[in-house]
Amino acid sequence: MSAGSAVVSGRSERVDLRLPVAAAALVAAAAHVPVTGEHLREATYIGVLFVVLEVVLGVLAVLLVLQAGRRVWAAAGIVPSAAVAAYVASRTVGLPQIRDDVGNWDEPLGVVSVVFESAMVLMVLARRTSVALWMRGRAVPVVVASALLAAGAGATARATSAGPSMSRPGGAMPMQGDAYWQAVGGAAAKPTGVTRRYFISSDPVRWNYVPKGRNGVTGKPFDETANVFVGGGAGRVGTTYKKCLYRGYTDATFSHLRKRSARDAYLGVLGPVIHAEVGDTIKVVFRNTCAFPTSVHPHGVFYAKGSEGAPYADGTRGAAKKDDAVPTGGRHVYTWRVPPRAGPGPGDVSSVMWMYHSHADEIADTYAGLMGPMVVTRAGMARADGSPKDADRELFQDFFIDNESQSPLLGESEDELGTPPFPESPEEDEAYEEANLKHSINGYLYRNQPMVTLRKGQHVRWYVMAMGTEVDLHTPHWHGNDVTVNGMRMDVVDLLPASMITADMVPDNAGTWLFHCHVNDHIAAGMMTRYRVVA
């Protein structure tokens, strides 16, 4: 009996499934092509296997059309079965170097390839059964093959136009028409995920902008220019000031401070990193121990008036005003929801950055140091802690000219840490006012920030932000390596006050590299640090 026959009621019927199977093979091969280059860059062995699979599927399609034998039919069942098994493995346990695929079952091109590879297997298995008898005759196989090709071409085109995989650096979430925009418009704030609790206190601390006591970029003592900003002596506070900073605790008793690891020491004055996934609810149990009212105001997420953390004439009263300014010794629980519009948009990678800061007296509070980062990860793309599972490392950098002259704690800094005489008002002494302008990255000047160490080939996600006035126009510049922002390759990004940028890097250049603001005045004033890349 030939390989394409079926036996029913003792007679042999010619069942020609060669053309439909060949059509499915061509569609499966075509669906793999658009991501082959991406896989070659990310994991060479996977890219090579993709090329081999595409070639084998193409050859099988040709052989099937040219009167296939038993070996060709066997290969037409085994090859797509292996491809589907590999796809399932990559989405469940992960494959070496591409574990970011775990859980990403709805990647458009992957779905197309798996559907048509599965169709190949099913048709190969069905060709000797009575189910296949409806295919006998010359016209039906041609029609079915044509329909498969047309459907496959359309599905592959739509999947390709939707953009790269949502799980990969630079990938974009496919557009979903009116339903998508309705979902991100704010109405869909009903929680669908977990509740993430953070215990954060605003605490008084002493902060040294240059704890190393020397210029970490040059490796030498501070020169005359640097001493304008870090010099001590009569009429100067020097390098250490009283600050009010957000700090994390282990529970609502606020008995145990959550200490930062050496790996995260670079965060400096920034508050605890808040992570959430789309669908989650964030609850910040907040305590204020500073000598003035403080609050927690978030950007981006969905909040009711009682969790806004900003005092103004908004028509609310009573309980809805308690969040505005928490007094010394007071507490408040802020509840924020994370709907789709708080997460990555169509052109974003798998996570986006928002900031939070005190808004009781927004200008004075931020100069006191009350700022922190918040990350929202796309639904299905977060680890248990809310961080994006396709990033190996997250880094947060705040470029900020911290004007200590406008801090509510300047008087305490002068009394406890400075050397008199001081002017009655900083504006009366231009040199003193200049000395109080700390051109900092996370509260550090002149590369006194603890060194960040990265590995070659890591997927590193940098989140950079800024605050301040019209002089806080910053241009963070990475030496030695570059980043992608919104799909564009660059090594300098632009920041305005209260702006936030997510930049992806895969470092390929080992060494110790400068990372600094490229504005000339800011370079001179010490807005610079370094990072290290090791093999």
PDB file of N, CA, C and O in Angstrom, residues 309-365:
ATOM      1  N   GLY A 309      -1.529  61.823  48.239  1.00  0.00           N
ATOM      2  CA  GLY A 309      -0.359  62.369  48.917  1.00  0.00           C
ATOM      3  C   GLY A 309       0.006  63.773  48.522  1.00  0.00           C
ATOM      4  O   GLY A 309       1.184  64.134  48.530  1.00  0.00           O
ATOM      5  N   ALA A 310      -0.992  64.617  48.179  1.00  0.00           N
ATOM      6  CA  ALA A 310      -0.716  65.989  47.746  1.00  0.00           C
ATOM      7  C   ALA A 310      -1.805  66.924  48.251  1.00  0.00           C
ATOM      8  O   ALA A 310      -2.985  66.716  47.949  1.00  0.00           O
ATOM      9  N   PRO A 311      -1.442  67.968  49.001  1.00  0.00           N
ATOM     10  CA  PRO A 311      -2.444  68.893  49.525  1.00  0.00           C
ATOM     11  C   PRO A 311      -2.731  70.049  48.566  1.00  0.00           C
ATOM     12  O   PRO A 311      -1.826  70.781  48.176  1.00  0.00           O
ATOM     13  N   TYR A 312      -3.983  70.162  48.164  1.00  0.00           N
ATOM     14  CA  TYR A 312      -4.421  71.308  47.381  1.00  0.00           C
ATOM     15  C   TYR A 312      -5.937  71.349  47.436  1.00  0.00           C
ATOM     16  O   TYR A 312      -6.576  70.419  47.943  1.00  0.00           O
ATOM     17  N   ALA A 313      -6.526  72.397  46.922  1.00  0.00           N
ATOM     18  CA  ALA A 313      -7.979  72.563  46.992  1.00  0.00           C
ATOM     19  C   ALA A 313      -8.645  71.657  45.971  1.00  0.00           C
ATOM     20  O   ALA A 313      -8.962  72.062  44.854  1.00  0.00           O
ATOM     21  N   ASP A 314      -8.850  70.397  46.369  1.00  0.00           N
ATOM     22  CA  ASP A 314      -9.403  69.402  45.448  1.00  0.00           C
ATOM     23  C   ASP A 314     -10.834  69.024  45.791  1.00  0.00           C
ATOM     24  O   ASP A 314     -11.380  68.061  45.254  1.00  0.00           O
ATOM     25  N   GLY A 315     -11.450  69.765  46.718  1.00  0.00           N
ATOM     26  CA  GLY A 315     -12.844  69.509  47.049  1.00  0.00           C
ATOM     27  C   GLY A 315     -13.071  68.360  48.003  1.00  0.00           C
ATOM     28  O   GLY A 315     -14.208  67.966  48.237  1.00  0.00           O
ATOM     29  N   THR A 316     -11.985  67.785  48.561  1.00  0.00           N
ATOM     30  CA  THR A 316     -12.155  66.660  49.479  1.00  0.00           C
ATOM     31  C   THR A 316     -12.014  67.137  50.913  1.00  0.00           C
ATOM     32  O   THR A 316     -11.510  68.234  51.192  1.00  0.00           O
ATOM     33  N   ARG A 317     -12.434  66.277  51.851  1.00  0.00           N
ATOM     34  CA  ARG A 317     -12.335  66.615  53.273  1.00  0.00           C
ATOM     35  C   ARG A 317     -12.284  65.321  54.078  1.00  0.00           C
ATOM     36  O   ARG A 317     -12.452  64.221  53.527  1.00  0.00           O
ATOM     37  N   GLY A 318     -12.036  65.449  55.351  1.00  0.00           N
ATOM     38  CA  GLY A 318     -12.048  64.299  56.246  1.00  0.00           C
ATOM     39  C   GLY A 318     -10.969  63.287  55.925  1.00  0.00           C
ATOM     40  O   GLY A 318      -9.795  63.624  55.760  1.00  0.00           O
ATOM     41  N   ALA A 319     -11.386  62.020  55.823  1.00  0.00           N
ATOM     42  CA  ALA A 319     -10.434  60.924  55.602  1.00  0.00           C
ATOM     43  C   ALA A 319      -9.652  61.096  54.304  1.00  0.00           C
ATOM     44  O   ALA A 319      -8.501  60.670  54.203  1.00  0.00           O
ATOM     45  N   ALA A 320     -10.265  61.722  53.310  1.00  0.00           N
ATOM     46  CA  ALA A 320      -9.598  61.899  52.020  1.00  0.00           C
ATOM     47  C   ALA A 320      -8.496  62.940  52.070  1.00  0.00           C
ATOM     48  O   ALA A 320      -7.791  63.130  51.082  1.00  0.00           O
ATOM     49  N   LYS A 321      -8.332  63.638  53.212  1.00  0.00           N
ATOM     50  CA  LYS A 321      -7.268  64.631  53.335  1.00  0.00           C
ATOM     51  C   LYS A 321      -6.102  64.138  54.194  1.00  0.00           C
ATOM     52  O   LYS A 321      -5.056  64.779  54.242  1.00  0.00           O
ATOM     53  N   LYS A 322      -6.266  63.007  54.846  1.00  0.00           N
ATOM     54  CA  LYS A 322      -5.232  62.539  55.759  1.00  0.00           C
ATOM     55  C   LYS A 322      -3.957  62.113  55.055  1.00  0.00           C
ATOM     56  O   LYS A 322      -2.903  62.016  55.663  1.00  0.00           O
ATOM     57  N   ASP A 323      -4.069  61.810  53.775  1.00  0.00           N
ATOM     58  CA  ASP A 323      -2.896  61.398  52.999  1.00  0.00           C
ATOM     59  C   ASP A 323      -2.032  62.582  52.597  1.00  0.00           C
ATOM     60  O   ASP A 323      -0.874  62.415  52.233  1.00  0.00           O
ATOM     61  N   ASP A 324      -2.603  63.785  52.616  1.00  0.00           N
ATOM     62  CA  ASP A 324      -1.937  64.945  52.022  1.00  0.00           C
ATOM     63  C   ASP A 324      -0.602  65.270  52.685  1.00  0.00           C
ATOM     64  O   ASP A 324       0.380  65.574  51.995  1.00  0.00           O
ATOM     65  N   ALA A 325      -0.582  65.253  54.018  1.00  0.00           N
ATOM     66  CA  ALA A 325       0.629  65.619  54.756  1.00  0.00           C
ATOM     67  C   ALA A 325       0.597  64.898  56.090  1.00  0.00           C
ATOM     68  O   ALA A 325      -0.160  65.265  56.992  1.00  0.00           O
ATOM     69  N   VAL A 326       1.394  63.852  56.213  1.00  0.00           N
ATOM     70  CA  VAL A 326       1.416  63.048  57.431  1.00  0.00           C
ATOM     71  C   VAL A 326       2.302  63.753  58.455  1.00  0.00           C
ATOM     72  O   VAL A 326       3.479  64.010  58.186  1.00  0.00           O
ATOM     73  N   PRO A 327       1.780  64.093  59.628  1.00  0.00           N
ATOM     74  CA  PRO A 327       2.573  64.839  60.611  1.00  0.00           C
ATOM     75  C   PRO A 327       3.670  63.990  61.229  1.00  0.00           C
ATOM     76  O   PRO A 327       3.677  62.758  61.097  1.00  0.00           O
ATOM     77  N   THR A 328       4.584  64.645  61.909  1.00  0.00           N
ATOM     78  CA  THR A 328       5.650  63.940  62.615  1.00  0.00           C
ATOM     79  C   THR A 328       5.053  62.925  63.584  1.00  0.00           C
ATOM     80  O   THR A 328       4.179  63.262  64.390  1.00  0.00           O
ATOM     81  N   GLY A 329       5.492  61.688  63.491  1.00  0.00           N
ATOM     82  CA  GLY A 329       4.960  60.615  64.330  1.00  0.00           C
ATOM     83  C   GLY A 329       3.704  59.968  63.769  1.00  0.00           C
ATOM     84  O   GLY A 329       3.219  58.989  64.342  1.00  0.00           O
ATOM     85  N   GLY A 330       3.169  60.495  62.664  1.00  0.00           N
ATOM     86  CA  GLY A 330       1.945  59.966  62.088  1.00  0.00           C
ATOM     87  C   GLY A 330       2.173  58.833  61.107  1.00  0.00           C
ATOM     88  O   GLY A 330       3.306  58.575  60.675  1.00  0.00           O
ATOM     89  N   ARG A 331       1.069  58.189  60.757  1.00  0.00           N
ATOM     90  CA  ARG A 331       1.108  57.082  59.792  1.00  0.00           C
ATOM     91  C   ARG A 331      -0.065  57.209  58.824  1.00  0.00           C
ATOM     92  O   ARG A 331      -1.093  57.800  59.138  1.00  0.00           O
ATOM     93  N   HIS A 332       0.111  56.599  57.653  1.00  0.00           N
ATOM     94  CA  HIS A 332      -0.979  56.525  56.682  1.00  0.00           C
ATOM     95  C   HIS A 332      -0.706  55.354  55.748  1.00  0.00           C
ATOM     96  O   HIS A 332       0.457  55.051  55.438  1.00  0.00           O
ATOM     97  N   VAL A 333      -1.766  54.688  55.316  1.00  0.00           N
ATOM     98  CA  VAL A 333      -1.637  53.597  54.349  1.00  0.00           C
ATOM     99  C   VAL A 333      -2.093  54.109  52.987  1.00  0.00           C
ATOM    100  O   VAL A 333      -3.251  54.507  52.821  1.00  0.00           O
ATOM    101  N   TYR A 334      -1.173  54.115  52.029  1.00  0.00           N
ATOM    102  CA  TYR A 334      -1.479  54.519  50.653  1.00  0.00           C
ATOM    103  C   TYR A 334      -1.774  53.268  49.834  1.00  0.00           C
ATOM    104  O   TYR A 334      -0.985  52.306  49.861  1.00  0.00           O
ATOM    105  N   THR A 335      -2.876  53.278  49.116  1.00  0.00           N
ATOM    106  CA  THR A 335      -3.265  52.137  48.282  1.00  0.00           C
ATOM    107  C   THR A 335      -3.310  52.581  46.833  1.00  0.00           C
ATOM    108  O   THR A 335      -4.048  53.502  46.474  1.00  0.00           O
ATOM    109  N   TRP A 336      -2.509  51.925  46.006  1.00  0.00           N
ATOM    110  CA  TRP A 336      -2.446  52.253  44.580  1.00  0.00           C
ATOM    111  C   TRP A 336      -2.718  50.986  43.770  1.00  0.00           C
ATOM    112  O   TRP A 336      -2.151  49.932  44.033  1.00  0.00           O
ATOM    113  N   ARG A 337      -3.557  51.115  42.780  1.00  0.00           N
ATOM    114  CA  ARG A 337      -3.816  49.987  41.877  1.00  0.00           C
ATOM    115  C   ARG A 337      -2.958  50.133  40.620  1.00  0.00           C
ATOM    116  O   ARG A 337      -2.537  51.231  40.264  1.00  0.00           O
ATOM    117  N   VAL A 338      -2.745  49.006  39.968  1.00  0.00           N
ATOM    118  CA  VAL A 338      -1.849  48.978  38.812  1.00  0.00           C
ATOM    119  C   VAL A 338      -2.614  48.432  37.605  1.00  0.00           C
ATOM    120  O   VAL A 338      -2.475  47.262  37.240  1.00  0.00           O
ATOM    121  N   PRO A 339      -3.437  49.266  36.975  1.00  0.00           N
ATOM    122  CA  PRO A 339      -4.176  48.836  35.786  1.00  0.00           C
ATOM    123  C   PRO A 339      -3.261  48.813  34.570  1.00  0.00           C
ATOM    124  O   PRO A 339      -2.095  49.252  34.646  1.00  0.00           O
ATOM    125  N   PRO A 340      -3.751  48.335  33.425  1.00  0.00           N
ATOM    126  CA  PRO A 340      -2.896  48.293  32.222  1.00  0.00           C
ATOM    127  C   PRO A 340      -2.291  49.640  31.852  1.00  0.00           C
ATOM    128  O   PRO A 340      -1.161  49.705  31.375  1.00  0.00           O
ATOM    129  N   ARG A 341      -2.996  50.738  32.080  1.00  0.00           N
ATOM    130  CA  ARG A 341      -2.460  52.037  31.677  1.00  0.00           C
ATOM    131  C   ARG A 341      -1.280  52.468  32.559  1.00  0.00           C
ATOM    132  O   ARG A 341      -0.601  53.436  32.249  1.00  0.00           O
ATOM    133  N   ALA A 342      -1.044  51.771  33.677  1.00  0.00           N
ATOM    134  CA  ALA A 342       0.138  52.050  34.495  1.00  0.00           C
ATOM    135  C   ALA A 342       1.346  51.242  34.042  1.00  0.00           C
ATOM    136  O   ALA A 342       2.462  51.487  34.503  1.00  0.00           O
ATOM    137  N   GLY A 343       1.112  50.263  33.160  1.00  0.00           N
ATOM    138  CA  GLY A 343       2.197  49.396  32.720  1.00  0.00           C
ATOM    139  C   GLY A 343       2.779  49.813  31.390  1.00  0.00           C
ATOM    140  O   GLY A 343       2.487  50.894  30.866  1.00  0.00           O
ATOM    141  N   PRO A 344       3.610  48.971  30.811  1.00  0.00           N
ATOM    142  CA  PRO A 344       4.238  49.284  29.523  1.00  0.00           C
ATOM    143  C   PRO A 344       3.196  49.485  28.422  1.00  0.00           C
ATOM    144  O   PRO A 344       2.185  48.788  28.361  1.00  0.00           O
ATOM    145  N   GLY A 345       3.441  50.456  27.564  1.00  0.00           N
ATOM    146  CA  GLY A 345       2.571  50.722  26.432  1.00  0.00           C
ATOM    147  C   GLY A 345       3.003  49.946  25.206  1.00  0.00           C
ATOM    148  O   GLY A 345       3.931  49.123  25.268  1.00  0.00           O
ATOM    149  N   PRO A 346       2.367  50.190  24.072  1.00  0.00           N
ATOM    150  CA  PRO A 346       2.669  49.433  22.856  1.00  0.00           C
ATOM    151  C   PRO A 346       4.122  49.523  22.416  1.00  0.00           C
ATOM    152  O   PRO A 346       4.642  48.590  21.827  1.00  0.00           O
ATOM    153  N   GLY A 347       4.794  50.635  22.690  1.00  0.00           N
ATOM    154  CA  GLY A 347       6.172  50.785  22.248  1.00  0.00           C
ATOM    155  C   GLY A 347       7.202  50.543  23.316  1.00  0.00           C
ATOM    156  O   GLY A 347       8.398  50.773  23.100  1.00  0.00           O
ATOM    157  N   ASP A 348       6.768  50.084  24.505  1.00  0.00           N
ATOM    158  CA  ASP A 348       7.684  49.897  25.626  1.00  0.00           C
ATOM    159  C   ASP A 348       8.230  48.477  25.687  1.00  0.00           C
ATOM    160  O   ASP A 348       7.661  47.546  25.112  1.00  0.00           O
ATOM    161  N   VAL A 349       9.322  48.328  26.447  1.00  0.00           N
ATOM    162  CA  VAL A 349       9.815  46.995  26.773  1.00  0.00           C
ATOM    163  C   VAL A 349       8.945  46.433  27.888  1.00  0.00           C
ATOM    164  O   VAL A 349       7.866  46.947  28.168  1.00  0.00           O
ATOM    165  N   SER A 350       9.386  45.392  28.562  1.00  0.00           N
ATOM    166  CA  SER A 350       8.501  44.658  29.474  1.00  0.00           C
ATOM    167  C   SER A 350       8.235  45.374  30.787  1.00  0.00           C
ATOM    168  O   SER A 350       7.396  44.937  31.575  1.00  0.00           O
ATOM    169  N   SER A 351       8.943  46.470  31.064  1.00  0.00           N
ATOM    170  CA  SER A 351       8.703  47.202  32.307  1.00  0.00           C
ATOM    171  C   SER A 351       8.945  48.680  32.076  1.00  0.00           C
ATOM    172  O   SER A 351       9.698  49.074  31.180  1.00  0.00           O
ATOM    173  N   VAL A 352       8.291  49.502  32.893  1.00  0.00           N
ATOM    174  CA  VAL A 352       8.478  50.948  32.826  1.00  0.00           C
ATOM    175  C   VAL A 352       8.721  51.482  34.227  1.00  0.00           C
ATOM    176  O   VAL A 352       8.339  50.869  35.224  1.00  0.00           O
ATOM    177  N   MET A 353       9.369  52.637  34.286  1.00  0.00           N
ATOM    178  CA  MET A 353       9.678  53.256  35.566  1.00  0.00           C
ATOM    179  C   MET A 353       8.727  54.411  35.844  1.00  0.00           C
ATOM    180  O   MET A 353       8.400  55.196  34.964  1.00  0.00           O
ATOM    181  N   TRP A 354       8.286  54.484  37.092  1.00  0.00           N
ATOM    182  CA  TRP A 354       7.615  55.658  37.626  1.00  0.00           C
ATOM    183  C   TRP A 354       8.384  56.087  38.875  1.00  0.00           C
ATOM    184  O   TRP A 354       9.186  55.317  39.403  1.00  0.00           O
ATOM    185  N   MET A 355       8.130  57.274  39.341  1.00  0.00           N
ATOM    186  CA  MET A 355       8.760  57.700  40.588  1.00  0.00           C
ATOM    187  C   MET A 355       7.699  57.975  41.641  1.00  0.00           C
ATOM    188  O   MET A 355       6.518  58.119  41.346  1.00  0.00           O
ATOM    189  N   TYR A 356       8.139  57.999  42.887  1.00  0.00           N
ATOM    190  CA  TYR A 356       7.289  58.498  43.962  1.00  0.00           C
ATOM    191  C   TYR A 356       8.112  59.498  44.771  1.00  0.00           C
ATOM    192  O   TYR A 356       9.341  59.427  44.824  1.00  0.00           O
ATOM    193  N   HIS A 357       7.433  60.462  45.386  1.00  0.00           N
ATOM    194  CA  HIS A 357       8.125  61.487  46.163  1.00  0.00           C
ATOM    195  C   HIS A 357       7.143  62.148  47.111  1.00  0.00           C
ATOM    196  O   HIS A 357       5.919  62.017  46.968  1.00  0.00           O
ATOM    197  N   SER A 358       7.675  62.866  48.084  1.00  0.00           N
ATOM    198  CA  SER A 358       6.811  63.579  49.012  1.00  0.00           C
ATOM    199  C   SER A 358       6.266  64.828  48.335  1.00  0.00           C
ATOM    200  O   SER A 358       6.968  65.510  47.582  1.00  0.00           O
ATOM    201  N   HIS A 359       4.980  65.111  48.615  1.00  0.00           N
ATOM    202  CA  HIS A 359       4.314  66.238  47.983  1.00  0.00           C
ATOM    203  C   HIS A 359       3.643  67.140  49.016  1.00  0.00           C
ATOM    204  O   HIS A 359       2.819  67.998  48.680  1.00  0.00           O
ATOM    205  N   ALA A 360       3.966  66.932  50.315  1.00  0.00           N
ATOM    206  CA  ALA A 360       3.399  67.808  51.332  1.00  0.00           C
ATOM    207  C   ALA A 360       3.858  69.240  51.075  1.00  0.00           C
ATOM    208  O   ALA A 360       3.083  70.192  51.156  1.00  0.00           O
ATOM    209  N   ASP A 361       5.131  69.398  50.791  1.00  0.00           N
ATOM    210  CA  ASP A 361       5.705  70.645  50.266  1.00  0.00           C
ATOM    211  C   ASP A 361       6.670  70.176  49.194  1.00  0.00           C
ATOM    212  O   ASP A 361       7.836  69.918  49.463  1.00  0.00           O
ATOM    213  N   GLU A 362       6.169  70.044  47.976  1.00  0.00           N
ATOM    214  CA  GLU A 362       6.894  69.289  46.947  1.00  0.00           C
ATOM    215  C   GLU A 362       8.317  69.770  46.739  1.00  0.00           C
ATOM    216  O   GLU A 362       9.258  68.979  46.643  1.00  0.00           O
ATOM    217  N   ILE A 363       8.517  71.077  46.658  1.00  0.00           N
ATOM    218  CA  ILE A 363       9.858  71.606  46.382  1.00  0.00           C
ATOM    219  C   ILE A 363      10.794  71.307  47.550  1.00  0.00           C
ATOM    220  O   ILE A 363      11.875  70.721  47.375  1.00  0.00           O
ATOM    221  N   ALA A 364      10.382  71.708  48.756  1.00  0.00           N
ATOM    222  CA  ALA A 364      11.239  71.506  49.918  1.00  0.00           C
ATOM    223  C   ALA A 364      11.462  70.019  50.198  1.00  0.00           C
ATOM    224  O   ALA A 364      12.571  69.599  50.551  1.00  0.00           O
ATOM    225  N   ASP A 365      10.399  69.202  50.024  1.00  0.00           N
ATOM    226  CA  ASP A 365      10.506  67.775  50.358  1.00  0.00           C
ATOM    227  C   ASP A 365      11.495  67.049  49.456  1.00  0.00           C
ATOM    228  O   ASP A 365      12.253  66.184  49.913  1.00  0.00           O
TER     229      ASP A 365
END
